Short mmCIF file of C-alpha atoms and ligand atoms in Angstrom, two decimals:
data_model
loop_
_atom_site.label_atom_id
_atom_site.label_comp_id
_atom_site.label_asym_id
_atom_site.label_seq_id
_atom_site.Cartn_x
_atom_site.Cartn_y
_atom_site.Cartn_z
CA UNK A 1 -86.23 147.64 -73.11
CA UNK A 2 -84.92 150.65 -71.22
CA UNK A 3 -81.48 152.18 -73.41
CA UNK A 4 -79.89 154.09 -70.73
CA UNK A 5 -79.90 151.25 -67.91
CA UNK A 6 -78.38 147.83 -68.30
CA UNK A 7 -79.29 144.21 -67.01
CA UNK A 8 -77.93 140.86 -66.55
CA UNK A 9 -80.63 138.35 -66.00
CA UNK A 10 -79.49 135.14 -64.09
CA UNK A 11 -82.28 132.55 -63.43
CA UNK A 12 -81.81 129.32 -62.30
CA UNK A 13 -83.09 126.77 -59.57
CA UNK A 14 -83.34 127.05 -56.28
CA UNK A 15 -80.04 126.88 -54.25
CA UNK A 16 -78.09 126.98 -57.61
CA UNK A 17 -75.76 129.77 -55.99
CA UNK A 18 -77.29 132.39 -58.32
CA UNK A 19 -78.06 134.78 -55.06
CA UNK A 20 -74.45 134.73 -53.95
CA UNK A 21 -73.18 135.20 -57.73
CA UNK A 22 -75.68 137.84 -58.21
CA UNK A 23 -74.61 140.09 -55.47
CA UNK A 24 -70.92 139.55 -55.49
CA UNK A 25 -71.26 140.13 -59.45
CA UNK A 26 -73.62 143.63 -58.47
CA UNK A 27 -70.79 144.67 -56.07
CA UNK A 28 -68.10 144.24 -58.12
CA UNK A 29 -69.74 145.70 -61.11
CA UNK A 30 -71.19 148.08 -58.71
CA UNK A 31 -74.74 147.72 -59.99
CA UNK A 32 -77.98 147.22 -57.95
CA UNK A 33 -78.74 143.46 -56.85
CA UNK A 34 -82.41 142.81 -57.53
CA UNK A 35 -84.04 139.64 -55.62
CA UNK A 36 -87.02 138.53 -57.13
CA UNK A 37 -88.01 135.67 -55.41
CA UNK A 38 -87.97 137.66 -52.55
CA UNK A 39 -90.86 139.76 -54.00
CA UNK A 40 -92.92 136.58 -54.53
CA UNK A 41 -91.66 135.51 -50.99
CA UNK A 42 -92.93 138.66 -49.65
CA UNK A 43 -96.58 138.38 -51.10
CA UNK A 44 -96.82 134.63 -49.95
CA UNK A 45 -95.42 135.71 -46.55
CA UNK A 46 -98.52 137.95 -46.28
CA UNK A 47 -101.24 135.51 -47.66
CA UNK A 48 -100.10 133.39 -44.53
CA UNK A 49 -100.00 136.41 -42.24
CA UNK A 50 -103.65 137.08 -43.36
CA UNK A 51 -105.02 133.25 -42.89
CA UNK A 52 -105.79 133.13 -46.72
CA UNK A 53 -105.72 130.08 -48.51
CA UNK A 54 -102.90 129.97 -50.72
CA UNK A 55 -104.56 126.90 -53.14
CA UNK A 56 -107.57 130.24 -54.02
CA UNK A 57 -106.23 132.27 -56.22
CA UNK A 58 -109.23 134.32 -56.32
CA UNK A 59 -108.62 134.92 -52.66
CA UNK A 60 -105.21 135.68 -53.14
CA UNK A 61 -105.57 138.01 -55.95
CA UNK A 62 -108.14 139.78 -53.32
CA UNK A 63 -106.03 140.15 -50.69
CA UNK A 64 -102.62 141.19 -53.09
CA UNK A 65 -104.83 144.27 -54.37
CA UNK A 66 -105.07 145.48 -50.85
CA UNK A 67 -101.46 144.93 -50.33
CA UNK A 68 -98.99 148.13 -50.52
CA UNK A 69 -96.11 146.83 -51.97
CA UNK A 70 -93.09 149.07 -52.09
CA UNK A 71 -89.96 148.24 -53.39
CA UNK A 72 -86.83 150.01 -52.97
CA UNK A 73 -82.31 149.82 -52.78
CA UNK A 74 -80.56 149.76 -50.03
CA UNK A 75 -76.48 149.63 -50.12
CA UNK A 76 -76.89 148.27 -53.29
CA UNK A 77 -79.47 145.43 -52.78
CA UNK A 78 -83.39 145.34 -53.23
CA UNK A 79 -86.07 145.84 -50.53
CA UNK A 80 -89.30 144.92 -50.20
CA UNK A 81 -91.83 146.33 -48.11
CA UNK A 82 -95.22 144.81 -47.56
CA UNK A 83 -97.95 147.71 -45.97
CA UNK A 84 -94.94 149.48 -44.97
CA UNK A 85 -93.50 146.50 -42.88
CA UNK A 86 -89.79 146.13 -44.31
CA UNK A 87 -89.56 142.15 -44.67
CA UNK A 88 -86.19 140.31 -44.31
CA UNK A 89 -85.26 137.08 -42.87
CA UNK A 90 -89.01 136.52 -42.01
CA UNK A 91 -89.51 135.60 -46.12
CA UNK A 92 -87.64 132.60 -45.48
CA UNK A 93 -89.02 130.37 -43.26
CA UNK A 94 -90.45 126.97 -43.78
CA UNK A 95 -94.01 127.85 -44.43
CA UNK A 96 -92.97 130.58 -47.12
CA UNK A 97 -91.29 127.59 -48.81
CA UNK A 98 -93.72 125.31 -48.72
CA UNK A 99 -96.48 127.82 -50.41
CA UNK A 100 -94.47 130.59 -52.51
CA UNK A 101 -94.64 128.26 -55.63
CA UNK A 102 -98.10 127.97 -55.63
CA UNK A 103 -98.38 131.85 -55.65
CA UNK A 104 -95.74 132.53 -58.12
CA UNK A 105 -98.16 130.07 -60.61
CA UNK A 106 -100.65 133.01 -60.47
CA UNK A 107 -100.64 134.96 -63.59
CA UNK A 108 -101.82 138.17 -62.24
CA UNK A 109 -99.20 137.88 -59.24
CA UNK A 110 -96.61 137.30 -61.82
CA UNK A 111 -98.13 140.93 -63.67
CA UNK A 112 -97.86 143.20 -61.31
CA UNK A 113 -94.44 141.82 -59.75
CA UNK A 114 -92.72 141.88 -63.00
CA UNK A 115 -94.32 145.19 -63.78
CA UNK A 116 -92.26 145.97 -60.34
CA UNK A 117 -88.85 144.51 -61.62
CA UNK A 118 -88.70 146.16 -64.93
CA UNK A 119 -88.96 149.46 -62.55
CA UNK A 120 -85.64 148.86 -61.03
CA UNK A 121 -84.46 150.21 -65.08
CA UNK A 122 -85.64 153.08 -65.01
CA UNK A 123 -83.26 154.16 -62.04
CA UNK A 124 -80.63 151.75 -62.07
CA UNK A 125 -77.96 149.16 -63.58
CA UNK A 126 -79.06 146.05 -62.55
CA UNK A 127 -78.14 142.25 -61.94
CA UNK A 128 -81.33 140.97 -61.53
CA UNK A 129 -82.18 136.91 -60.25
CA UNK A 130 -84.88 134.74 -60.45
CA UNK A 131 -86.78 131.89 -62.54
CA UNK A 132 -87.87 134.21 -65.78
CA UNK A 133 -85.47 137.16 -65.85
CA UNK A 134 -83.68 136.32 -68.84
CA UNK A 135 -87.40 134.51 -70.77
CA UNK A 136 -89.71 137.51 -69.63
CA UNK A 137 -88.73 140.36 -67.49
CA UNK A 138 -85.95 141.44 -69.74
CA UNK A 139 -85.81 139.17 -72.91
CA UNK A 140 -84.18 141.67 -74.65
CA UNK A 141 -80.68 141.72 -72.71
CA UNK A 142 -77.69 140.91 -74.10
CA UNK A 143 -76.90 139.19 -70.65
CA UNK A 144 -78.14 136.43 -69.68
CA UNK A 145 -77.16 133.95 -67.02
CA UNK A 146 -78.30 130.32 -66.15
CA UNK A 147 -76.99 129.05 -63.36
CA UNK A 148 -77.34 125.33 -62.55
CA UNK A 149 -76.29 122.71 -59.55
CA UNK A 150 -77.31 119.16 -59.27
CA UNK A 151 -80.14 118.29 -57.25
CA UNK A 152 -77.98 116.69 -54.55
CA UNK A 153 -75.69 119.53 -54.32
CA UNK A 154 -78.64 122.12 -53.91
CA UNK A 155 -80.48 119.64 -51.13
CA UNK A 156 -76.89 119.90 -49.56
CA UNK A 157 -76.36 123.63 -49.92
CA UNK A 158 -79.75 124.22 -47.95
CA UNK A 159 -79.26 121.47 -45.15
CA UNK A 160 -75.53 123.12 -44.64
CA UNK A 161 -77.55 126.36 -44.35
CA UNK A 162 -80.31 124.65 -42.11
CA UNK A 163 -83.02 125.59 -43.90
CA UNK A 164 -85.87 123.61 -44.71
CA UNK A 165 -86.75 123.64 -48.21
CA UNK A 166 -87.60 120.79 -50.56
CA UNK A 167 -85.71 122.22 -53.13
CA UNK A 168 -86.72 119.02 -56.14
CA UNK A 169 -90.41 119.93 -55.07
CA UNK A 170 -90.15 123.79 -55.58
CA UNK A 171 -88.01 123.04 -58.65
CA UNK A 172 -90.72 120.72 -60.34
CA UNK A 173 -93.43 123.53 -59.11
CA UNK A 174 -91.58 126.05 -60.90
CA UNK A 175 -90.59 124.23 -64.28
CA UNK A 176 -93.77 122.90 -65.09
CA UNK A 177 -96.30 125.90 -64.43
CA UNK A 178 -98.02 127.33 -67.11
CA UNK A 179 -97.04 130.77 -66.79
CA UNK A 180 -93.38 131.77 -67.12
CA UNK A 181 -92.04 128.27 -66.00
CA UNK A 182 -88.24 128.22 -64.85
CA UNK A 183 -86.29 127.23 -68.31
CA UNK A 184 -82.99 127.99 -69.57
CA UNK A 185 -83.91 130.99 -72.59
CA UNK A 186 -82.50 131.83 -75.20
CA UNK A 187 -79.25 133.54 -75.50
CA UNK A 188 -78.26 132.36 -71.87
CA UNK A 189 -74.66 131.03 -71.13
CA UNK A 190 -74.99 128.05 -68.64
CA UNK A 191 -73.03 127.88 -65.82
CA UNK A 192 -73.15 124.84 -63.65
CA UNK A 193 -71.88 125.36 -60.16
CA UNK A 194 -71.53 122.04 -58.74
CA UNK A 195 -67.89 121.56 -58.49
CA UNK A 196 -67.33 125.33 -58.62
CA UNK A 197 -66.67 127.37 -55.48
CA UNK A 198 -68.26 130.60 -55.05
CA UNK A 199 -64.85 132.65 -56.52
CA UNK A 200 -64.80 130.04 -59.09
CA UNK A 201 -68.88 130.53 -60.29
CA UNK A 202 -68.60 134.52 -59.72
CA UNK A 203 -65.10 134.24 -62.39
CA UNK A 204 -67.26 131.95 -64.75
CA UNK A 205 -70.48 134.43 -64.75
CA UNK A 206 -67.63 137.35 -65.49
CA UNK A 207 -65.98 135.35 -68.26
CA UNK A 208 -69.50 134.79 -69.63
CA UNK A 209 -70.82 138.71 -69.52
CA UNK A 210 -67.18 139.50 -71.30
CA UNK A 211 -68.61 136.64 -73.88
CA UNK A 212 -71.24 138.67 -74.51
CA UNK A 213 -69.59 142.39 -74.91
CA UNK A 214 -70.07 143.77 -71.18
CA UNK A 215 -67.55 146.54 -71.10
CA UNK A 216 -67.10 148.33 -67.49
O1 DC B 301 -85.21 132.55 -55.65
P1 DC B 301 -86.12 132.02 -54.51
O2 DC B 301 -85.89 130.57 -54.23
O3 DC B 301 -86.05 132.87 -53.29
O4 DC B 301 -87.61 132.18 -55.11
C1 DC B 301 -88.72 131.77 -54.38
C2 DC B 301 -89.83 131.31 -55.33
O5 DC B 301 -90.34 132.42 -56.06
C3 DC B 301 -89.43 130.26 -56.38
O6 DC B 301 -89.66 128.94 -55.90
C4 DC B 301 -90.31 130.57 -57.54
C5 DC B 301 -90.67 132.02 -57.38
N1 DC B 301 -89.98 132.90 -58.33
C6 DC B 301 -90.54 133.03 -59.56
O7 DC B 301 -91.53 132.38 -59.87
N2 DC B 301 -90.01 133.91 -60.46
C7 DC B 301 -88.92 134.62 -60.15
N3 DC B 301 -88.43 135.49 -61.04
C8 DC B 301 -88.31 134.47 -58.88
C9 DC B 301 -88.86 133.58 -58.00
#
C-alpha cells in the first residue's frame, strides 16, 4: 500500500447511499471521489455499444483489450473515458444495469480495473466506493466503510430516482460471485442508512474514520 497517499474504502450494495456519502465525505475532506462501479459500468456500456455478448467472457475479454480506457479527476471526482469518449449519464441506463454484474464476475475485468483504482494513490488522497474496496483494492487501509440499507429502502431510493434497476438481483449477482464477491471485510465499521438522512449517514461515516485515527 502506497505511504504517502491515504484511502477510505466504502463498499456496500447498490443504492445503499455510499455514492452520496462518498462524495460529500471527499469534499469535505477535500480528497478525490473515486467511482468504481462506474469503471465496470463503463466497460459493460461498451460491450453493448459493440453488439458483444455479455454471457462470453472470452468475447468480452477480446473486445476490453482493444478498449482505451483512461481514467482521470475532474473537480474532485473520477472520470472515465472509453476510446477517448468521456462517459457520464450514458453508464446508467437500464441495459447497463441489467448486464454490468455479469461483467464485473470476470476475473480478468476485475485485474486490470483494480490495477486502475490502486492508480488513483499514486497521485491522490482518496475516498474510494464500490463492492471490494475495503476486501481487495486496498485491504491494507485503516479506513474502511460498509454502508448498508434494507432492500426495501434501496428498491425505494431508485424508483424515487426513476431508475430502473433491480437492485435484490444485482445485489445477489454481486455477493455470490466467485471473484471478489460484495462482503462486509474485515476491519470495516458498518453503517446502516435506512433511517438515516444523508447529513445523518455523512456524520456517522465521519464519527467512524475519527474511530479509526483519521486526523485532518
Ligand atoms: O456502484 P454501482 O452500482 O454503480 O456498480 C455497478 C456494478 O459494478 C455493481 O453491480 C457491481 C460492479 N462493481 C464491482 O463489482 N466492484 C466494484 N468495486 C464496484 C462495482
Amino acid at each position: 500500500m502506497n505511504q504517502i497517499h491515504r484511502a477510505v474504502a466504502i463498499d456496500g450494495p447498490a443504492a445503499s447511499g455510499k455514492s452520496t456519502v462518498a462524495k460529500r465525505l471527499a469534499a469535505s475532506l477535500g480528497l478525490v471521489m473515486v467511482n468504481s462501479g462506474a469503471m465496470y459500468r463503463a466497460v459493460t456500456w461498451q460491450i453493448l455499444q459493440e453488439k458483444i455478448d455479455p454471457e462470453n467472457s472470452a468475447s468480452v475479454l477480446e473486445a476490453m483489450n482493444r478498449m482505451e480506457i483512461e481514467c482521470g479527476v475532474e473537480d474532485g471526482l473520477s472520470t472515465i473515458a472509453i476510446n477517448g469518449r468521456l462517459l457520464t449519464t450514458e453508464i446508467r441506463g437500464a441495459e447497463v444495469n441489467e448486464h454490468v454484474s455479469k461483467i464485473a464476475s470476470i476475473p480478468e475485468v476485475r485485474e486490470r480495473l483494480v490495477a486502475m483504482q490502486r492508480e488513483y494513490l499514486d497521485n491522490n488522497d482518496v475516498v474510494m466506493e464500490g463492492r471490494d474496496i475495503g476486501s481487495v483494492v486496498f485491504p491494507d487501509t485503516p479506513f474502511k466503510l460498509y454502508i448498508s440499507a434494507s432492500e426495501e429502502v434501496r428498491a425505494a431510493r431508485r424508483a424515487k430516482d426513476g431508475e430502473a434497476d433491480a437492485v435484490a438481483q444485482r445485489d445477489a449477482q454481486d455477493r455470490q460471485r466467485k471473484a471478489s464477491p460484495l462482503k462486509v471485510s474485515d476491519g470495516s465499521i458498518v453503517i446502516d442508512s435506512s433511517d438515516l438522512t444523508i447529513e445523518g449517514t455523512v456524520e456517522a461515516a465521519r464519527e467512524a474514520l475519527i474511530k479509526f485515527g483519521w486526523e485532518d
